[in-house]
Amino acid sequence: MTSTTDHTRQTEEAEEARESEGAATGPDAGSGAWDDGLIARRAASATAGGQPVVPLLPAPHTGTPAPGPDGADDDLTARLDALRELTGLSRPRVDAATLAEAGRVLDDAAARRRLSRRHTVVALAGATGSGKSTLFNTLAGVTISDTGVRRPTTSAALACSWTDGAAGLLDRLEIPGRLRRRPVQGPDGPGPLDGLVLVDLPDHDSAAVEHRAQVDRILAHVDAVIWVVDPEKYGDALLHERYLRPMAGHAEVTFVVLNQVDRLPEDAVDQVLDDLRRLLDEDGIALGEHGEPGATVLALSALTGEGVGELRDCLGQLTSERRAAARRIGADLDAAADRLRPAYVPTGRVGLSEEAREEFADRLAEAVGAAAAGQTAERAWRRNAGRACGTPWLRLWRWYEARRTPGTAERPPGGTPGAEATTARQRVEQAVRVVADEAASGLPTPWADAVREAAARGADGLPEALDGLTAPEPAPARPPRPGWWPVAVLAQVSMTLLQVVGGIWLLGQVLGVFTPDLLPPVLLMVAGILGGPCVEYGSRLAARGPARRYGADAERALRDAAAGCGRARVLDPVAAELLRYREVREQYARVLDPVGGDGARGRAGGRQGVRVTELSTTGR
């Protein structure tokens, strides 16, 4: 016995040295004893009593991963790539805390996919006294995990691998080599459980904080979970609120096992199972019944072996498919997408409509006084027409008034009213706020804020830019002269000559130079006096249409200049932000379903198809 103890101590020291160097543990060639402390001290007695000895895991080797269906792998890869692209595009707009979960999922998925796909890591989780350690030993065919009345019994996670090559997976779970085991196998090898790695976790309701932390850490990295409940605590609020409800989307890799059914009367087992299924349904967990994908609910007794064979068959099917890891990653992707939903799914139609753009242009035109500029240009055209086609006496009077009171001279027509008065800044800011709110309407909060910030940046120098606008062509300082103006001017000159000739003739008669005859000179003067105003009035009527068109052109030119300035400084940056959002929204849709929600993804085609359809119909 002493030699055995010495040998065990030496083995432990060698084991610790290998662990410190990161090497995997291996069996002792000279002894079949367990080299894990307390269990090692009972190895000799266990062997003497005829009990089978559980060997340690052999030296790890790189196993050949068994790939799943190409379509499923390509689908998962596409979703991961889309999430990676989504997080990259979103970092400037979405806060790091929102993207943290997506980053964790990407890191975990990359780490899991680098490791063996041949193995399926399944965790046994349960509350104190649920009998999960007993079930763990029953599945392994040998006592590996301690059982007893002392609580908590399991203080550290134990691993049992049916196949070689799982060292990398167990390293990821931070399970030391001294806690890794191999089950008792028949002469034909692992059989249907080929590739299974079973992990016995500490109690999730343990009073020891480190035990609960270890459970949470390992549950985040395993491929599937077997929740072991007993007839007394299957409705425990801690189990449902902390674990089952948050992981409702992982139903396809979840087993819920009602243990200790040997303690129940036969007619009570079905009632407890029905109540358990009701609770799971309230948690939002889909149940795998009638061929539908979902969680597996079983009743068994680890102590008597009743129902354990059915669980073993389910595990065999799970490991043979070798899709549990992909399903777990897919469920993690679904959960991450659900958490990211508020940051990407719009609440209504997004984008700027043509009406909103026109309203923005109208507000800028009002701010720069485009309508007033058009009216001023129209009045200037009419004024020039009146000066050109008016009577000389009226033009002389106006010249005299302008010389007598120089301050009353009118400002030359043309130009921009804002050239002399500062554009109303408040009107410009109001126009920018309105168009920014319209563009941000329906957008998720991060992108709505980005749109408003882009509009605000453009609005900083917009009033000054609008103040600096000058009326472009076709609005010169002096309005153009139409072709009929020379005719009207010639007619006005003729009327003036008639007045002058008639007056000179009449004056000559008065002075006796000409033969007295009042009628001809009076007729000439009356014709000139009446003809001048008639020509002026006719010119005014003829000038209405061209003046109106000239004013409309001036208003349109200033309006277009203001709209172009607003488009360059506000609308284009806003459109760029909307384009970025549309791009990330498409990436988010690919995360939900890379094939467009047509059901080709099988397990989640219906659920994600609905979400993708909703995403595509709530935005433009």
Short mmCIF file of C-alpha atoms in Angstrom, two decimals, residues 215-437:
data_model
loop_
_atom_site.label_atom_id
_atom_site.label_comp_id
_atom_site.label_asym_id
_atom_site.label_seq_id
_atom_site.Cartn_x
_atom_site.Cartn_y
_atom_site.Cartn_z
CA VAL A 215 -21.13 26.89 -14.56
CA ASP A 216 -21.83 30.14 -16.41
CA ARG A 217 -18.43 30.13 -18.09
CA ILE A 218 -18.64 26.54 -19.34
CA LEU A 219 -22.27 26.82 -20.46
CA ALA A 220 -21.20 29.64 -22.79
CA HIS A 221 -18.84 27.29 -24.67
CA VAL A 222 -20.46 23.84 -24.82
CA ASP A 223 -22.36 22.53 -27.84
CA ALA A 224 -25.39 21.20 -25.97
CA VAL A 225 -26.79 21.14 -22.44
CA ILE A 226 -28.65 18.46 -20.49
CA TRP A 227 -30.60 20.09 -17.69
CA VAL A 228 -31.24 17.56 -14.94
CA VAL A 229 -34.23 18.39 -12.74
CA ASP A 230 -35.95 16.45 -10.00
CA PRO A 231 -39.66 16.20 -9.08
CA GLU A 232 -39.23 18.69 -6.25
CA LYS A 233 -37.35 21.57 -7.89
CA TYR A 234 -38.19 21.32 -11.59
CA GLY A 235 -40.07 24.62 -11.30
CA ASP A 236 -37.27 26.45 -9.49
CA ALA A 237 -37.44 30.14 -10.45
CA LEU A 238 -33.64 30.44 -10.48
CA LEU A 239 -33.34 27.72 -13.13
CA HIS A 240 -36.04 29.17 -15.36
CA GLU A 241 -35.27 32.86 -15.02
CA ARG A 242 -31.48 32.71 -15.10
CA TYR A 243 -30.85 29.89 -17.56
CA LEU A 244 -33.79 28.38 -19.44
CA ARG A 245 -35.60 31.57 -20.37
CA PRO A 246 -32.53 33.50 -21.62
CA MET A 247 -31.45 30.44 -23.65
CA ALA A 248 -34.86 29.75 -25.15
CA GLY A 249 -33.40 30.18 -28.62
CA HIS A 250 -31.03 27.26 -27.99
CA ALA A 251 -33.86 24.74 -27.80
CA GLU A 252 -32.40 22.42 -30.45
CA VAL A 253 -29.30 21.81 -28.35
CA THR A 254 -31.16 21.58 -25.05
CA PHE A 255 -32.25 18.47 -23.18
CA VAL A 256 -34.46 18.70 -20.09
CA VAL A 257 -34.35 15.46 -18.11
CA LEU A 258 -36.72 14.75 -15.23
CA ASN A 259 -34.63 12.54 -12.97
CA GLN A 260 -35.64 10.44 -9.97
CA VAL A 261 -38.95 9.33 -11.47
CA ASP A 262 -38.57 6.16 -9.39
CA ARG A 263 -39.68 8.31 -6.43
CA LEU A 264 -43.00 9.11 -8.12
CA PRO A 265 -46.08 6.95 -8.53
CA GLU A 266 -46.60 5.82 -12.10
CA ASP A 267 -49.63 8.00 -12.63
CA ALA A 268 -47.77 11.07 -11.31
CA VAL A 269 -44.88 10.90 -13.82
CA ASP A 270 -47.00 12.05 -16.75
CA GLN A 271 -48.53 14.85 -14.69
CA VAL A 272 -45.11 16.15 -13.67
CA LEU A 273 -43.87 15.90 -17.27
CA ASP A 274 -46.90 17.81 -18.52
CA ASP A 275 -46.33 20.52 -15.94
CA LEU A 276 -42.65 20.67 -16.87
CA ARG A 277 -43.54 21.08 -20.54
CA ARG A 278 -45.96 23.86 -19.58
CA LEU A 279 -43.21 25.72 -17.74
CA LEU A 280 -40.83 25.31 -20.66
CA ASP A 281 -43.47 26.62 -23.02
CA GLU A 282 -43.95 29.67 -20.78
CA ASP A 283 -40.19 30.18 -20.95
CA GLY A 284 -40.48 30.38 -24.73
CA ILE A 285 -38.64 27.10 -25.33
CA ALA A 286 -39.85 25.20 -28.38
CA LEU A 287 -40.37 21.51 -27.64
CA GLY A 288 -39.16 18.89 -30.08
CA GLU A 289 -42.40 17.03 -30.54
CA HIS A 290 -44.16 15.60 -33.61
CA GLY A 291 -41.01 15.94 -35.70
CA GLU A 292 -40.59 19.64 -34.97
CA PRO A 293 -37.14 20.92 -33.95
CA GLY A 294 -36.85 21.88 -30.33
CA ALA A 295 -35.83 20.82 -26.86
CA THR A 296 -35.97 17.15 -25.86
CA VAL A 297 -37.87 16.37 -22.65
CA LEU A 298 -37.30 12.96 -21.06
CA ALA A 299 -38.14 11.19 -17.81
CA LEU A 300 -35.65 8.77 -16.29
CA SER A 301 -34.06 7.45 -13.18
CA ALA A 302 -30.30 7.51 -13.08
CA LEU A 303 -30.37 5.30 -10.02
CA THR A 304 -32.43 2.46 -11.51
CA GLY A 305 -31.46 3.02 -15.17
CA GLU A 306 -35.06 3.55 -16.27
CA GLY A 307 -35.14 5.81 -19.35
CA VAL A 308 -31.35 6.18 -19.51
CA GLY A 309 -31.26 4.15 -22.71
CA GLU A 310 -33.55 6.65 -24.42
CA LEU A 311 -31.26 9.49 -23.37
CA ARG A 312 -28.29 7.53 -24.63
CA ASP A 313 -30.02 7.08 -27.99
CA CYS A 314 -30.72 10.81 -28.20
CA LEU A 315 -27.09 11.57 -27.44
CA GLY A 316 -26.01 9.03 -30.03
CA GLN A 317 -28.14 10.70 -32.66
CA LEU A 318 -26.81 14.13 -31.63
CA THR A 319 -23.19 13.06 -31.89
CA SER A 320 -23.66 11.11 -35.13
CA GLU A 321 -25.13 14.14 -36.86
CA ARG A 322 -22.18 16.27 -35.74
CA ARG A 323 -24.27 19.40 -36.15
CA ALA A 324 -24.62 20.38 -32.49
CA ALA A 325 -21.71 22.84 -32.61
CA ALA A 326 -23.13 24.53 -35.72
CA ARG A 327 -26.59 24.66 -34.16
CA ARG A 328 -25.18 26.20 -31.01
CA ILE A 329 -23.31 28.84 -33.02
CA GLY A 330 -26.45 29.50 -35.05
CA ALA A 331 -28.48 29.92 -31.86
CA ASP A 332 -25.84 32.29 -30.51
CA LEU A 333 -26.10 34.25 -33.74
CA ASP A 334 -29.87 34.43 -33.37
CA ALA A 335 -29.52 35.68 -29.80
CA ALA A 336 -26.94 38.28 -30.82
CA ALA A 337 -29.16 39.41 -33.70
CA ASP A 338 -32.11 39.78 -31.33
CA ARG A 339 -30.03 41.95 -29.00
CA LEU A 340 -28.88 44.05 -31.96
CA ARG A 341 -32.41 44.41 -33.29
CA PRO A 342 -33.09 47.86 -31.73
CA ALA A 343 -29.92 49.18 -33.38
CA TYR A 344 -30.83 48.11 -36.92
CA VAL A 345 -34.54 47.49 -37.40
CA PRO A 346 -36.47 50.66 -38.32
CA THR A 347 -39.79 51.51 -36.73
CA GLY A 348 -41.22 52.86 -39.97
CA ARG A 349 -40.32 53.84 -43.48
CA VAL A 350 -36.98 55.60 -43.67
CA GLY A 351 -35.43 58.01 -46.13
CA LEU A 352 -36.22 61.45 -47.49
CA SER A 353 -39.24 61.70 -49.75
CA GLU A 354 -39.44 64.11 -52.66
CA GLU A 355 -42.00 66.11 -50.73
CA ALA A 356 -39.53 66.57 -47.86
CA ARG A 357 -36.81 67.68 -50.27
CA GLU A 358 -39.16 70.17 -51.92
CA GLU A 359 -40.23 71.52 -48.54
CA PHE A 360 -36.59 71.97 -47.56
CA ALA A 361 -35.90 73.86 -50.78
CA ASP A 362 -39.00 76.00 -50.18
CA ARG A 363 -37.83 76.91 -46.67
CA LEU A 364 -34.37 77.85 -47.91
CA ALA A 365 -35.90 79.91 -50.71
CA GLU A 366 -38.05 81.68 -48.16
CA ALA A 367 -35.00 82.24 -45.95
CA VAL A 368 -33.02 83.90 -48.75
CA GLY A 369 -36.06 85.87 -49.97
CA ALA A 370 -36.33 84.27 -53.39
CA ALA A 371 -39.93 85.40 -53.82
CA ALA A 372 -39.04 88.98 -52.87
CA ALA A 373 -36.10 88.89 -55.27
CA GLY A 374 -38.43 87.80 -58.07
CA GLN A 375 -40.87 90.56 -57.29
CA THR A 376 -38.05 93.09 -57.20
CA ALA A 377 -36.77 91.89 -60.56
CA GLU A 378 -40.27 92.09 -62.01
CA ARG A 379 -40.73 95.63 -60.74
CA ALA A 380 -37.30 96.56 -62.09
CA TRP A 381 -38.24 95.26 -65.54
CA ARG A 382 -41.45 97.24 -65.52
CA ARG A 383 -39.66 100.32 -64.26
CA ASN A 384 -37.11 100.13 -67.03
CA ALA A 385 -39.88 99.62 -69.56
CA GLY A 386 -41.68 102.67 -68.20
CA ARG A 387 -38.54 104.76 -68.38
CA ALA A 388 -37.76 103.66 -71.90
CA CYS A 389 -41.29 104.01 -73.23
CA GLY A 390 -42.59 106.86 -71.05
CA THR A 391 -43.05 110.47 -72.10
CA PRO A 392 -39.97 112.68 -72.01
CA TRP A 393 -41.71 115.13 -69.70
CA LEU A 394 -42.34 112.39 -67.11
CA ARG A 395 -38.75 111.18 -67.38
CA LEU A 396 -37.56 114.80 -66.96
CA TRP A 397 -39.71 115.19 -63.86
CA ARG A 398 -38.33 111.99 -62.35
CA TRP A 399 -34.78 113.18 -63.05
CA TYR A 400 -35.56 116.45 -61.35
CA GLU A 401 -37.01 114.70 -58.28
CA ALA A 402 -33.96 112.43 -58.08
CA ARG A 403 -31.63 115.45 -58.22
CA ARG A 404 -33.68 117.35 -55.67
CA THR A 405 -33.86 114.44 -53.17
CA PRO A 406 -30.97 112.02 -53.90
CA GLY A 407 -31.94 109.62 -51.07
CA THR A 408 -35.14 108.65 -52.82
CA ALA A 409 -33.34 107.07 -55.76
CA GLU A 410 -34.33 103.40 -56.00
CA ARG A 411 -31.79 100.67 -55.74
CA PRO A 412 -30.82 99.26 -59.13
CA PRO A 413 -32.80 96.14 -59.95
CA GLY A 414 -31.29 92.73 -59.86
CA GLY A 415 -28.95 91.16 -57.34
CA THR A 416 -29.84 89.20 -54.26
CA PRO A 417 -31.81 90.76 -51.40
CA GLY A 418 -29.56 88.86 -48.98
CA ALA A 419 -26.53 90.76 -50.31
CA GLU A 420 -27.51 93.75 -48.17
CA ALA A 421 -29.33 92.04 -45.27
CA THR A 422 -28.23 88.91 -43.43
CA THR A 423 -30.32 85.85 -44.14
CA ALA A 424 -32.63 84.94 -41.30
CA ARG A 425 -30.49 82.40 -39.44
CA GLN A 426 -33.39 81.05 -37.43
CA ARG A 427 -35.30 80.18 -40.59
CA VAL A 428 -32.32 78.29 -41.96
CA GLU A 429 -31.79 76.40 -38.70
CA GLN A 430 -35.48 75.55 -38.55
CA ALA A 431 -35.38 74.24 -42.13
CA VAL A 432 -32.37 72.03 -41.27
CA ARG A 433 -34.03 70.69 -38.11
CA VAL A 434 -37.20 69.83 -39.97
CA VAL A 435 -35.44 67.97 -42.77
CA ALA A 436 -33.14 66.18 -40.28
CA ASP A 437 -36.13 65.03 -38.23
#
